[in-house]
Coordinates of C-alpha atoms in Angstrom, one line a residue:
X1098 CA 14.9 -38.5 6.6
X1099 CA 11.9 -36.2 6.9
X1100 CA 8.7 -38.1 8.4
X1101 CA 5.9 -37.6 5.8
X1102 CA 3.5 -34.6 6.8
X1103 CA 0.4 -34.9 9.5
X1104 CA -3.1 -34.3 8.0
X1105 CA -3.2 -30.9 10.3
X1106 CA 0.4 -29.6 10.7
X1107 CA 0.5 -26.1 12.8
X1108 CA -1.2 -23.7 11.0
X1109 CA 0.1 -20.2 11.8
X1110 CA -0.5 -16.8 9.7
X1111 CA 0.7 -13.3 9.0
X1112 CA -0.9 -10.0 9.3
X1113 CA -5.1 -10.4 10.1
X1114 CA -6.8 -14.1 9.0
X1115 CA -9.4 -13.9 6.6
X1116 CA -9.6 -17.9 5.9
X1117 CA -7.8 -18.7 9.1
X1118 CA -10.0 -16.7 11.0
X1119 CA -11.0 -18.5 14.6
X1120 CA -8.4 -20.9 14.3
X1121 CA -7.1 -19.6 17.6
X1122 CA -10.5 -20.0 19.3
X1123 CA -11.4 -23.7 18.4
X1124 CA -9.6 -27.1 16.7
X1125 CA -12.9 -27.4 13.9
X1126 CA -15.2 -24.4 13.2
X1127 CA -18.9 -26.6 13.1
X1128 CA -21.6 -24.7 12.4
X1129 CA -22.4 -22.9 15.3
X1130 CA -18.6 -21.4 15.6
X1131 CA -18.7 -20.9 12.1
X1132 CA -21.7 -18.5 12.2
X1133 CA -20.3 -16.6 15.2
X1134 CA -16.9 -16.1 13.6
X1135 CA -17.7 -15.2 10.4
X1136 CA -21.4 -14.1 10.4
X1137 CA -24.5 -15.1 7.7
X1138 CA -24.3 -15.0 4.2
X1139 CA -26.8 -13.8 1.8
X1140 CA -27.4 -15.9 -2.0
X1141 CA -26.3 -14.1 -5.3
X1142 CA -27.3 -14.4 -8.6
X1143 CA -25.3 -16.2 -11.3
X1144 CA -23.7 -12.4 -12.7
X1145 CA -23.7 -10.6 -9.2
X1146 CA -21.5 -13.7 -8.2
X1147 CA -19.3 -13.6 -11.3
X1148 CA -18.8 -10.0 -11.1
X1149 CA -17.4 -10.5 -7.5
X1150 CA -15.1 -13.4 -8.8
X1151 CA -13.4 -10.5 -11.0
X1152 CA -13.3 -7.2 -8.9
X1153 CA -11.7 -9.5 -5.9
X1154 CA -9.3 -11.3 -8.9
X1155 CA -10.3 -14.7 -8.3
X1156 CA -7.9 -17.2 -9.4
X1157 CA -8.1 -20.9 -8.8
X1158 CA -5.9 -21.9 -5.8
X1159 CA -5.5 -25.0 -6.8
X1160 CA -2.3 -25.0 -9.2
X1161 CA -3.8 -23.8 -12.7
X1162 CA -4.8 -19.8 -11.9
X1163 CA -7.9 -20.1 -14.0
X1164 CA -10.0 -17.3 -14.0
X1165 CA -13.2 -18.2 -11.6
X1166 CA -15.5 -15.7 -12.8
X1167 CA -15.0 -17.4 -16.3
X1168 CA -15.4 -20.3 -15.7
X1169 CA -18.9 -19.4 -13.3
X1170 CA -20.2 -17.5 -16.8
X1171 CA -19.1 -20.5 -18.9
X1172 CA -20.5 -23.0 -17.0
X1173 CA -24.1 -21.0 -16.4
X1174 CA -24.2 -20.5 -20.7
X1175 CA -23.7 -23.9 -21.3
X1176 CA -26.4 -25.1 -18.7
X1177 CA -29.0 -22.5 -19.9
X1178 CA -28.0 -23.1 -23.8
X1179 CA -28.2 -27.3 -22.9
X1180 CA -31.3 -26.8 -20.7
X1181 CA -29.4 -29.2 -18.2
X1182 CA -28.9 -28.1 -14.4
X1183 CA -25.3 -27.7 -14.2
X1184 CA -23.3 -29.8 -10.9
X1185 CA -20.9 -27.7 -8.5
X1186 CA -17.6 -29.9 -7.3
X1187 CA -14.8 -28.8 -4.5
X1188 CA -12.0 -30.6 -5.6
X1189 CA -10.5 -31.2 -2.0
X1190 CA -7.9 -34.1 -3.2
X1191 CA -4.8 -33.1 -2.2
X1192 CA -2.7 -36.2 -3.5
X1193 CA 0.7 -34.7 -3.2
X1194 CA 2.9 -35.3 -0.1
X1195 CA 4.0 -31.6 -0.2
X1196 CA 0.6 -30.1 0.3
X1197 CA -1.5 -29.7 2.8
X1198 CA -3.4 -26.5 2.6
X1199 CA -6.8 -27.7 1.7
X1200 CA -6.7 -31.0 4.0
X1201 CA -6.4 -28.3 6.9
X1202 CA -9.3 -26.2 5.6
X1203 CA -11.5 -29.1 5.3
X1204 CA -10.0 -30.2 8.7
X1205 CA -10.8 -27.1 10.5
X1206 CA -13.1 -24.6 8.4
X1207 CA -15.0 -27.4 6.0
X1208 CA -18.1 -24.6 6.3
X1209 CA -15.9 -21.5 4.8
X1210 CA -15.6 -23.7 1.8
X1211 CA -19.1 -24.9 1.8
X1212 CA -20.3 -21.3 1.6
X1213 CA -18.4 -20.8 -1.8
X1214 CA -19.5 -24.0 -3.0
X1215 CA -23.3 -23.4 -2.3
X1216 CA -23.1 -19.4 -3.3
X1217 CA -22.2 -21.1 -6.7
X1218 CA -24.2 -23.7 -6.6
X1219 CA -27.4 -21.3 -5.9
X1220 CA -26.5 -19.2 -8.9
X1221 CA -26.0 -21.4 -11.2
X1222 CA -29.6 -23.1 -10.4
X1223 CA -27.4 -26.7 -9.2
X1224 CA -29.1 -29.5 -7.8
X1225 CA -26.1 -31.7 -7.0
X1226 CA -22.7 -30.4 -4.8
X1227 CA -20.1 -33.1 -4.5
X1228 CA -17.3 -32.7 -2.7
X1229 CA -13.8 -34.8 -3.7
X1230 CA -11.4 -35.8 -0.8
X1231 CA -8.4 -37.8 -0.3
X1232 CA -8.3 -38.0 3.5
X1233 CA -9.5 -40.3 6.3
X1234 CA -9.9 -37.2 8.3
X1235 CA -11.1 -34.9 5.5
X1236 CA -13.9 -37.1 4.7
X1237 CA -14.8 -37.3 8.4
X1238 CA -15.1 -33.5 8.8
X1239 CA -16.8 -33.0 5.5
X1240 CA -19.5 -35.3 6.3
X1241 CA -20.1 -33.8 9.5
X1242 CA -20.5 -30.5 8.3
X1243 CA -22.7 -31.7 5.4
X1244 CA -25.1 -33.4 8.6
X1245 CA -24.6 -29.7 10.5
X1246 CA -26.4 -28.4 7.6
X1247 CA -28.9 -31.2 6.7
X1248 CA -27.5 -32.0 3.6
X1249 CA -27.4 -34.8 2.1
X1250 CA -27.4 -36.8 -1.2
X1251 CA -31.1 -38.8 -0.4
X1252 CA -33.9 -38.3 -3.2
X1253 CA -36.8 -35.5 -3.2
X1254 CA -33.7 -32.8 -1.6
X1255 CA -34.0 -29.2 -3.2
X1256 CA -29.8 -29.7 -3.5
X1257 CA -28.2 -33.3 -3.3
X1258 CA -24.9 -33.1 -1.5
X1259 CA -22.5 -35.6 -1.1
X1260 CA -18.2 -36.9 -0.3
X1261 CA -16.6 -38.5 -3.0
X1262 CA -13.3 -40.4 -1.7
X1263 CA -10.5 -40.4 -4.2
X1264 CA -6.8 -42.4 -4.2
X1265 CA -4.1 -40.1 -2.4
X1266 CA -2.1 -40.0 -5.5
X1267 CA -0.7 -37.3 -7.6
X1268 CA -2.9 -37.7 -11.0
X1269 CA -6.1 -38.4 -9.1
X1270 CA -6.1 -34.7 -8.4
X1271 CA -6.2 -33.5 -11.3
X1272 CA -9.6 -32.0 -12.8
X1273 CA -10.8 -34.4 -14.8
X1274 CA -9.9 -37.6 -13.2
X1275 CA -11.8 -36.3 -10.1
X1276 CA -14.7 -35.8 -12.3
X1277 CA -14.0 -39.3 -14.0
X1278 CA -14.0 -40.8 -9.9
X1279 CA -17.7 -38.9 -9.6
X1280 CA -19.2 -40.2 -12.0
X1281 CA -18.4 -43.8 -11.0
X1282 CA -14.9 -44.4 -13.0
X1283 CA -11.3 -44.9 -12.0
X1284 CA -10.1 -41.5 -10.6
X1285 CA -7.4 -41.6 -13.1
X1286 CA -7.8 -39.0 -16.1
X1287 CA -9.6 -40.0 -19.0
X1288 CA -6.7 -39.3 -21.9
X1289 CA -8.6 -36.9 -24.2
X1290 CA -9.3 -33.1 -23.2
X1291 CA -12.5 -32.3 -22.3
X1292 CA -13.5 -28.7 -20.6
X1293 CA -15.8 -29.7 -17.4
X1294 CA -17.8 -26.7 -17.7
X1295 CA -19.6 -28.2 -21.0
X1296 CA -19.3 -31.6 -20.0
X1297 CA -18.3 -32.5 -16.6
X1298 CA -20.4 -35.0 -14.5
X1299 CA -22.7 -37.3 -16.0
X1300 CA -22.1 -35.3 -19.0
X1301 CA -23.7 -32.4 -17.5
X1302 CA -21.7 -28.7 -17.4
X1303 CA -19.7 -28.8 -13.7
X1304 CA -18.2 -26.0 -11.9
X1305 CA -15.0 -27.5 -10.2
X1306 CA -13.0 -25.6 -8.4
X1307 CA -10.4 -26.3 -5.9
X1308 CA -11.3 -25.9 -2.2
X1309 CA -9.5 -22.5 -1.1
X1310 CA -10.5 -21.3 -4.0
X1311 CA -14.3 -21.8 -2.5
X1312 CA -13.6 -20.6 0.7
X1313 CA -11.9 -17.2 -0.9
X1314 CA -15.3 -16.4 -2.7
X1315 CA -16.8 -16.9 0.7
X1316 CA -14.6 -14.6 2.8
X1317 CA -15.3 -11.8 -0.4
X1318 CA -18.9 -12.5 -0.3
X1319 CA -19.0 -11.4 3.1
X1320 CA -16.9 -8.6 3.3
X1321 CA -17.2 -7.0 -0.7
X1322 CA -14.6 -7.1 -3.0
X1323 CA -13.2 -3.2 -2.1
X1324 CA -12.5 -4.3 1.7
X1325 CA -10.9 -7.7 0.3
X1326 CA -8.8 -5.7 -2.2
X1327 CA -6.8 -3.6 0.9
X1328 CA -5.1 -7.1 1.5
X1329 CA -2.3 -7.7 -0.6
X1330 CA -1.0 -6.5 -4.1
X1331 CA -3.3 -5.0 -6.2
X1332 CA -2.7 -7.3 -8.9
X1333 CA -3.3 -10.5 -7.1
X1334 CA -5.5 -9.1 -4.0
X1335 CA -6.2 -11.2 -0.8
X1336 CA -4.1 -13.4 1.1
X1337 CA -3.1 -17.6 0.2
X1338 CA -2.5 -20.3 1.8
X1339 CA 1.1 -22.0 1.5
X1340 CA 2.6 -25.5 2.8
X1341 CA 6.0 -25.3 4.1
X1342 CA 8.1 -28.0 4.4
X1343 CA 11.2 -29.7 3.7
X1344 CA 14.4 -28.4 6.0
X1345 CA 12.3 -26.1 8.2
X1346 CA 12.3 -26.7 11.9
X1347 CA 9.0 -26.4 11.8
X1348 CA 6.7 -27.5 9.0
X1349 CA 3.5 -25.8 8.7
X1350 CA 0.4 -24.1 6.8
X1351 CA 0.4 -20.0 6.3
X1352 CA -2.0 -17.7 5.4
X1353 CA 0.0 -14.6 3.9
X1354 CA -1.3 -11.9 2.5
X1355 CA -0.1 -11.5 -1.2
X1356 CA 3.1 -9.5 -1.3
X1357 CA 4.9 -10.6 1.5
X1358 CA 8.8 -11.5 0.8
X1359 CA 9.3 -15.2 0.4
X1360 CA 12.1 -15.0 2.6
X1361 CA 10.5 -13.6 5.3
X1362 CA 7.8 -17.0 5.2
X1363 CA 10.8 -19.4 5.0
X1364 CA 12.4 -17.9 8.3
X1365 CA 8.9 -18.1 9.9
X1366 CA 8.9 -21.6 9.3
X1367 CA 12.7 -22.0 10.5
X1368 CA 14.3 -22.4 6.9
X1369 CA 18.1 -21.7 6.5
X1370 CA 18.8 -18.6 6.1
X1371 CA 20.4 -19.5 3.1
X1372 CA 19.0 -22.3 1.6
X1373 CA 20.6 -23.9 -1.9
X1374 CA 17.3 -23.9 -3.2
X1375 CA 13.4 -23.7 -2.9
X1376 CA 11.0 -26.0 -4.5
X1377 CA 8.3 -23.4 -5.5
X1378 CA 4.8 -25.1 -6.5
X1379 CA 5.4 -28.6 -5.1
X1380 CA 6.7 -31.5 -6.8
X1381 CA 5.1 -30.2 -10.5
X1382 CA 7.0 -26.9 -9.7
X1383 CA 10.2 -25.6 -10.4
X1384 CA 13.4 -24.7 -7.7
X1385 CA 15.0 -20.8 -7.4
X1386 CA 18.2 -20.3 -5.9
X1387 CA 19.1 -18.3 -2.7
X1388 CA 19.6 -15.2 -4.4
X1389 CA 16.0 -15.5 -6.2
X1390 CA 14.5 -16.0 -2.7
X1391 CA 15.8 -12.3 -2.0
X1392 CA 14.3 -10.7 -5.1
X1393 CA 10.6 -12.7 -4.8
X1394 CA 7.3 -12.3 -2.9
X1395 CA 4.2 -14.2 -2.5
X1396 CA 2.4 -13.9 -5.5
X1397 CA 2.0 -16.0 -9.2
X1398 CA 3.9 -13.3 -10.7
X1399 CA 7.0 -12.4 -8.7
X1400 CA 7.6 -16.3 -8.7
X1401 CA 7.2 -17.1 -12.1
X1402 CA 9.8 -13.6 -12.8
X1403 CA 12.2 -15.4 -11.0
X1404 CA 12.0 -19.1 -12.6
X1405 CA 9.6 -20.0 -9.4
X1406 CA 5.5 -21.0 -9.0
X1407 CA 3.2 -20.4 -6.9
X1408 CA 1.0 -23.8 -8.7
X1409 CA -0.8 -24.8 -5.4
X1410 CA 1.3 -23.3 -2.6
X1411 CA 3.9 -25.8 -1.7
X1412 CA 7.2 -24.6 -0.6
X1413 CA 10.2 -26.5 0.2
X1414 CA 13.4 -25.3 1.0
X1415 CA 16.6 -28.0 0.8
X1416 CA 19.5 -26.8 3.3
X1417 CA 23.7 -26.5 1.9
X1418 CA 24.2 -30.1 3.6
X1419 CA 22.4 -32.3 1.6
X1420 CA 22.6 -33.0 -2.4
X1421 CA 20.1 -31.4 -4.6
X1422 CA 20.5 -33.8 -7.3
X1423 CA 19.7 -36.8 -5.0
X1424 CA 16.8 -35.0 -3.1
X1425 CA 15.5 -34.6 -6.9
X1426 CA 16.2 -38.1 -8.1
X1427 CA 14.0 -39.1 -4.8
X1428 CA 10.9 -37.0 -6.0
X1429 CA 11.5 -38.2 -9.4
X1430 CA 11.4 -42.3 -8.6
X1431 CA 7.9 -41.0 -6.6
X1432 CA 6.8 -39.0 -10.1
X1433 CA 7.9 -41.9 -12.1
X1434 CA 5.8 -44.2 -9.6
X1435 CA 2.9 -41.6 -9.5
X1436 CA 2.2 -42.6 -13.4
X1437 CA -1.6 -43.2 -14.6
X1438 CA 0.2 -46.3 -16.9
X1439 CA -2.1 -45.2 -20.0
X1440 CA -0.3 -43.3 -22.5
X1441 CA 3.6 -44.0 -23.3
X1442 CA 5.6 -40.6 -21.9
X1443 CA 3.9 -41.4 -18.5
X1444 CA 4.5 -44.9 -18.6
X1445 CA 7.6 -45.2 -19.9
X1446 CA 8.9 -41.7 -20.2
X1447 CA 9.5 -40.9 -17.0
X1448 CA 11.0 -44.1 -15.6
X1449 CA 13.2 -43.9 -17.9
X1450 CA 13.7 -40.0 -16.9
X1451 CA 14.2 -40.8 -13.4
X1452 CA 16.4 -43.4 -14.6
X1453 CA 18.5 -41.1 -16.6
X1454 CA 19.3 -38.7 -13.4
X1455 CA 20.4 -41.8 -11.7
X1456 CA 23.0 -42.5 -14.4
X1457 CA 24.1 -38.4 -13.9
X1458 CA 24.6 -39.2 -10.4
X1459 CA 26.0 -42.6 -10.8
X1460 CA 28.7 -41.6 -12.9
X1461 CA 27.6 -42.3 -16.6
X1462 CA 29.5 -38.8 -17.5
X1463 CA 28.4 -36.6 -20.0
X1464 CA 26.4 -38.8 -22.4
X1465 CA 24.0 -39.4 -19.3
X1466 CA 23.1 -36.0 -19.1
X1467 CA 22.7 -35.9 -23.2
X1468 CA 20.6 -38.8 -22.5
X1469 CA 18.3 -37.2 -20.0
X1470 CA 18.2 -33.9 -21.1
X1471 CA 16.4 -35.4 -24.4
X1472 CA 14.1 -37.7 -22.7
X1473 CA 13.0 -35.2 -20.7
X1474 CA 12.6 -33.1 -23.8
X1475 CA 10.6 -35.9 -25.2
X1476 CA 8.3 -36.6 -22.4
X1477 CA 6.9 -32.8 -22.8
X1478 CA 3.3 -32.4 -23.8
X1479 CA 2.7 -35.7 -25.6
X1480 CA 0.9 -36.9 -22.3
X1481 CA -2.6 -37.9 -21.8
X1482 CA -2.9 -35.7 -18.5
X1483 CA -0.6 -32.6 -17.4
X1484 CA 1.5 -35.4 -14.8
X1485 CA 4.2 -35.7 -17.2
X1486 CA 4.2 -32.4 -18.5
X1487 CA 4.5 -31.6 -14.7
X1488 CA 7.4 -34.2 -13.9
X1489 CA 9.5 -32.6 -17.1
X1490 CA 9.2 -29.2 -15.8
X1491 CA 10.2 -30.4 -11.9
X1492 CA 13.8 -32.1 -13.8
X1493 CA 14.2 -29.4 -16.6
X1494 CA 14.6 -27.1 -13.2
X1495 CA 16.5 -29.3 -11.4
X1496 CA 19.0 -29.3 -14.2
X1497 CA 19.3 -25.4 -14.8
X1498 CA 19.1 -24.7 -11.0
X1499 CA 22.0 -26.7 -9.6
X1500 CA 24.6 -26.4 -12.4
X1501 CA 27.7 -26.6 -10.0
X1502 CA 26.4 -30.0 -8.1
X1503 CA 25.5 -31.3 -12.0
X1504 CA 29.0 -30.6 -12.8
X1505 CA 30.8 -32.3 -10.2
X1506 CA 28.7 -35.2 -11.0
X1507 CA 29.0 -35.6 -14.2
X1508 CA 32.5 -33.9 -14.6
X1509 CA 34.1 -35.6 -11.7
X1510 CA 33.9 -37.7 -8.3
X1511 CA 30.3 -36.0 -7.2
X1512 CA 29.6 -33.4 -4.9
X1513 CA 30.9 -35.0 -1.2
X1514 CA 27.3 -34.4 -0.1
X1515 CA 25.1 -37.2 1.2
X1516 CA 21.2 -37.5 0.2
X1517 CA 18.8 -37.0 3.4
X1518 CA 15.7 -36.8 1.9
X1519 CA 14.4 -33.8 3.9
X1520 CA 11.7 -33.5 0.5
X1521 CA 8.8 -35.5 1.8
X1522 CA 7.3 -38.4 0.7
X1523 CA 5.2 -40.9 2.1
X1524 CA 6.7 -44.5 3.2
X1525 CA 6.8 -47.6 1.3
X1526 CA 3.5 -49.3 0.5
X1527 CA 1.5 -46.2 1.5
X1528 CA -0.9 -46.9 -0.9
X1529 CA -1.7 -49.9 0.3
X1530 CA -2.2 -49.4 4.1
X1531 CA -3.8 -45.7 3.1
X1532 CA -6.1 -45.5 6.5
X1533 CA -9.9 -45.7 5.4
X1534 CA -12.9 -45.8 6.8
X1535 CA -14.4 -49.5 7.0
X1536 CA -17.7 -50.3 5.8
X1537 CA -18.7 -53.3 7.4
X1538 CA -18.4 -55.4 4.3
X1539 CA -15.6 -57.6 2.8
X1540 CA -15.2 -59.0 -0.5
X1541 CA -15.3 -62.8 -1.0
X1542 CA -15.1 -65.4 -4.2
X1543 CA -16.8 -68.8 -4.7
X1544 CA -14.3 -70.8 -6.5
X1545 CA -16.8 -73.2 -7.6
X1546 CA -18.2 -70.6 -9.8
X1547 CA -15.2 -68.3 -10.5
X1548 CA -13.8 -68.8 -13.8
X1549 CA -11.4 -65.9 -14.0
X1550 CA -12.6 -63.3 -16.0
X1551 CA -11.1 -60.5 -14.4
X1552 CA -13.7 -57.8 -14.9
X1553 CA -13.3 -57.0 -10.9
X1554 CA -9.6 -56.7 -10.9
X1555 CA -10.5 -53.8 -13.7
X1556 CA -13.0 -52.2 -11.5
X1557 CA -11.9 -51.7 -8.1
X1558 CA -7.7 -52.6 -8.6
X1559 CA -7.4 -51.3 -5.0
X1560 CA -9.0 -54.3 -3.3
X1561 CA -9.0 -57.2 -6.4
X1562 CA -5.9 -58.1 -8.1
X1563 CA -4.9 -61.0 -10.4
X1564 CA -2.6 -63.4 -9.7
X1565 CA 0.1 -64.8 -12.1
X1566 CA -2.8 -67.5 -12.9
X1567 CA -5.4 -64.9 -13.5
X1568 CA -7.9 -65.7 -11.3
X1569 CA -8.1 -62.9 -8.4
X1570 CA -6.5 -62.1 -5.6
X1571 CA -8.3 -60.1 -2.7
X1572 CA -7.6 -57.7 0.1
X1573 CA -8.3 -59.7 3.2
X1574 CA -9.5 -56.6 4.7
X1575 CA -13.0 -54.6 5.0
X1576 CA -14.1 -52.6 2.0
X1577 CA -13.4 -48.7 2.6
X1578 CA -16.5 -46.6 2.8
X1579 CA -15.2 -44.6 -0.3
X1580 CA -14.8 -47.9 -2.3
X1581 CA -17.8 -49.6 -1.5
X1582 CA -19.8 -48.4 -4.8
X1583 CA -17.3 -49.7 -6.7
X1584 CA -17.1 -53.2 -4.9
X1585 CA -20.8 -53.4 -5.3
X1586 CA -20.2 -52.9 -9.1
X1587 CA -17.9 -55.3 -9.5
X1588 CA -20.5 -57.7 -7.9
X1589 CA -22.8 -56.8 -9.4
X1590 CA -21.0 -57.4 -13.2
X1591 CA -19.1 -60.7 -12.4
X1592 CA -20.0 -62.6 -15.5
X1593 CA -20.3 -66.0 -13.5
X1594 CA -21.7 -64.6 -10.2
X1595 CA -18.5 -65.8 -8.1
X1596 CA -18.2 -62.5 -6.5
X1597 CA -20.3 -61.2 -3.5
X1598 CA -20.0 -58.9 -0.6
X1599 CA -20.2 -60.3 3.1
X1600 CA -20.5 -58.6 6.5
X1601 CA -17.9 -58.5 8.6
X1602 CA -17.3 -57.6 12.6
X1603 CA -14.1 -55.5 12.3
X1604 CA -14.1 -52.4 13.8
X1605 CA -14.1 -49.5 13.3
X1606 CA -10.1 -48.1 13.4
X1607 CA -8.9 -45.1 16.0
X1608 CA -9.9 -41.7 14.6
X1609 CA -6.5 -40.0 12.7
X1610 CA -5.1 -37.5 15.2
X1611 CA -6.0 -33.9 14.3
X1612 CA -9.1 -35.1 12.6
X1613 CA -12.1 -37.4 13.7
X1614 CA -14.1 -37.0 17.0
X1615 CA -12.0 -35.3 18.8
X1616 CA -11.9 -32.3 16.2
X1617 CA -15.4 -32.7 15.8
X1618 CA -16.1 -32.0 19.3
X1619 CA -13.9 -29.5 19.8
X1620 CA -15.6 -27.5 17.3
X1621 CA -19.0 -27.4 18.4
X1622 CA -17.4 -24.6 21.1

């Protein structure tokens, strides 16, 4: 099976870097390197800034292709029509074991991003930039290049910057459960649609934006939108940033220029050369077959003409060896798992999906397929968030894409072919020996006071949990840094004052390879 992927895998790119630019000079990009590689950069105004956004084309890079120069405008209306000062957000969580793009920007270029974000956050007239990350080593990098520029999120500050940590898991990505997470909540989506840019943060209108997306306005900002344009397809100008993984010999992060074949990327990354099918847009995406890999190129629209999406640059290729339909049954236990548990097609829909391709492979015949084919019909946007809209679209594809391996399974003995999980995933229990950093602090209960109310086990689930007698059960470990606010909550609202917070003299763990001191160091030059 497929190791799960390193924060930093080799990063490699085709034709001239634009965000991958000094890469071959330095491990991190601080400041200093920063400046030399890519030069100043001057503020814009609100409209100067939006009218960049669309002559370069500016899509988010982060899955949903949204417009960025509309959402700039919207977001600057509704603060000016409100009278409120609007908050800017990098949405850096990158919860989905197939991804890696923007956990090696904010590895290795965290300032390229911080340009965007604070070109955006001038124009609009911001007081607040908050960036979300999922990462050990993102949150390391980011808050060092927050202290490069003296920023920080202390009182009396002109702009109030600060790291947000959130849960590496597939819903706390999305939009508006990282804007849930800022503003003190679960990072879990909320279950009613809101748009961010009239109420986002504390209420207030919030430009969020994914983190590539950022550093793109940066890289345009610098060089005009006419120079940016004579990269890639005039359509969808510039170049992206993909993830490749799955059976490659060599997994990795590419910056292509819009336009390039897709089979050209996959033999750069060692795919076979002819592969049974690629996973296009990660695990919310949809699989092409061999012969669609001929006929596409990087862009949103040549993949979504062949079945394929681009979503947030996550491709995975699956070799003639192993079984599709097992490799897909393995990503849909994860989905299944993945669930926010608050509204029934996640919580029960797609267990029961998952469930259903199991039967298919297991030999329930025909009616299993019946079965899944409508549950997966039924899952399809009745969810509070987009995950099970998402899961529904990753099986819908896996059913219409391998039709040959579904009928030998379901027709007969199965297709002779072993699963060998070359899709990654990340190893049992990774959510609860995700490496953090510590804070110093522990949680700890006086029993003679406790009376099992439960109101901590609501608040911070990733440290408190409730035993079968419903008093609570804690992590005999040191509160992460990115948890602490929410352990002091929970202190704080403990109805019979059982709960406190206690120092502790662990230390502080080894520095994640490819991130930490050693990257930091290595980018000061």
């Amino acid at each position: 099976m497929n190791a799960p992927l390193p924060d930093v895998p080799e990063v490699r790119v085709v034709g001239l870097p634009q965000l991958t630019q000094g890469f071959d000079l330095v491990e991190r990009l601080g400041l200093d390197m920063h400046l030399k590689v890519h030069g100043p950069l001057d503020p814009m105004s609100g409209e100067f800034l939006a009218r960049l956004a669309d002559e370069m084309s500016l899509h988010g890079r982060g899955g949903a292709g949204f417009p960025f120069g509309r959402k700039l405008r919207a977001v600057g209306e509704a603060a000016i029509r409100r009278g409120v000062r609007p908050v800017v957000v990098v949405n850096g969580s990158e919860g989905e074991p197939a991804c890696r793009k923007d956990t090696v920007l904010l590895n290795r270029a965290p300032h390229l991003i911080l340009d965007g974000a604070l070109l955006a956050a001038e124009a609009l007239g911001a007081r607040t930039l908050i960036v979300a990350v999922t990462r050990n080593s993102t949150e390391i990098s980011v808050r060092a290049a927050l202290a490069e520029r003296g920023l920080s999120d202390r009182r009396g500050q002109g702009l109030r910057a600060r790291v947000v940590r959130t849960p590496e898991r597939m819903v706390s990505g999305e939009a508006s459960a990282v804007i849930r997470a800022v503003s003190g909540g679960p990072a879990l989506p909320p279950g009613r649609r809101e748009r961010a840019a009239e109420s986002g943060v504390g209420g207030a209108p919030t430009l969020l934006s994914n983190a590539e997306t950022f550093a793109q306005l940066a890289v345009a900002a610098r060089i005009g939108p006419r120079r940016y344009r004579h990269t890639g397809l005039d359509a969808e100008p510039g170049t992206v940033l993909l993830t490749l993984s799955g059976a490659v010999a060599r997994p990795m992060v590419v910056e292509v220029p819009t336009g390039v074949p897709l089979r050209y990327v996959l033999q750069l990354a060692g795919a076979p050369v002819l592969p049974q099918g690629v996973l296009t847009g990660g695990y919310h995406g949809s699989w092409i077959d061999s012969a669609a890999v001929d006929d596409a190129v990087v862009s949103r629209a040549s993949l979504a003409a062949v079945g394929g999406a681009l979503g947030a640059g996550a491709i995975l290729p699956i070799g003639p060896e192993t079984c599709p339909l097992g490799e897909s049954l393995r990503v849909a236990n994860w989905l299944a798992a993945e669930t926010a548990g608050q509204c029934g097609p996640c919580r029960l829909g797609l267990p029961a999906a998952a469930g259903g391709l199991s039967d298919v492979l297991n030999g329930g015949g025909p009616a299993a397929l019946e079965a899944l084919r409508a549950v997966t019909q039924a899952v399809k946007g009745r969810g509070a968030c987009k995950h099970p809209d998402g899961s529904a679209r990753f099986l819908a594809s896996t059913l219409s894409a391998f039709t040959d391996d579904l009928a030998a399974h379901v027709l007969g003995g199965g297709c002779g072919r072993p699963t060998l999980g070359v899709l990654p995933l990340p190893g049992p229990g990774y959510q609860d020996t995700e490496e953090s950093i510590p804070s110093g602090e522990k949680l700890a209960v006086d029993w003679t006071l406790c009376q099992g109310h439960g109101l901590c086990a609501d608040i911070v689930p990733e440290l408190i949990r409730l035993g079968p007698d419903g008093y609570p059960a804690l992590a005999d470990a040191s509160v992460p840094t990115h948890l602490r606010g929410r352990a002091q909550r929970a202190v704080r609202r403990c109805p019979a004052l059982a709960l406190r917070m206690e120092q502790t003299t662990q230390e502080r763990p080894a520095l994640p390879p490819g991130g930490g001191r050693k990257a930091l160091g290595s980018g000061r030059g």
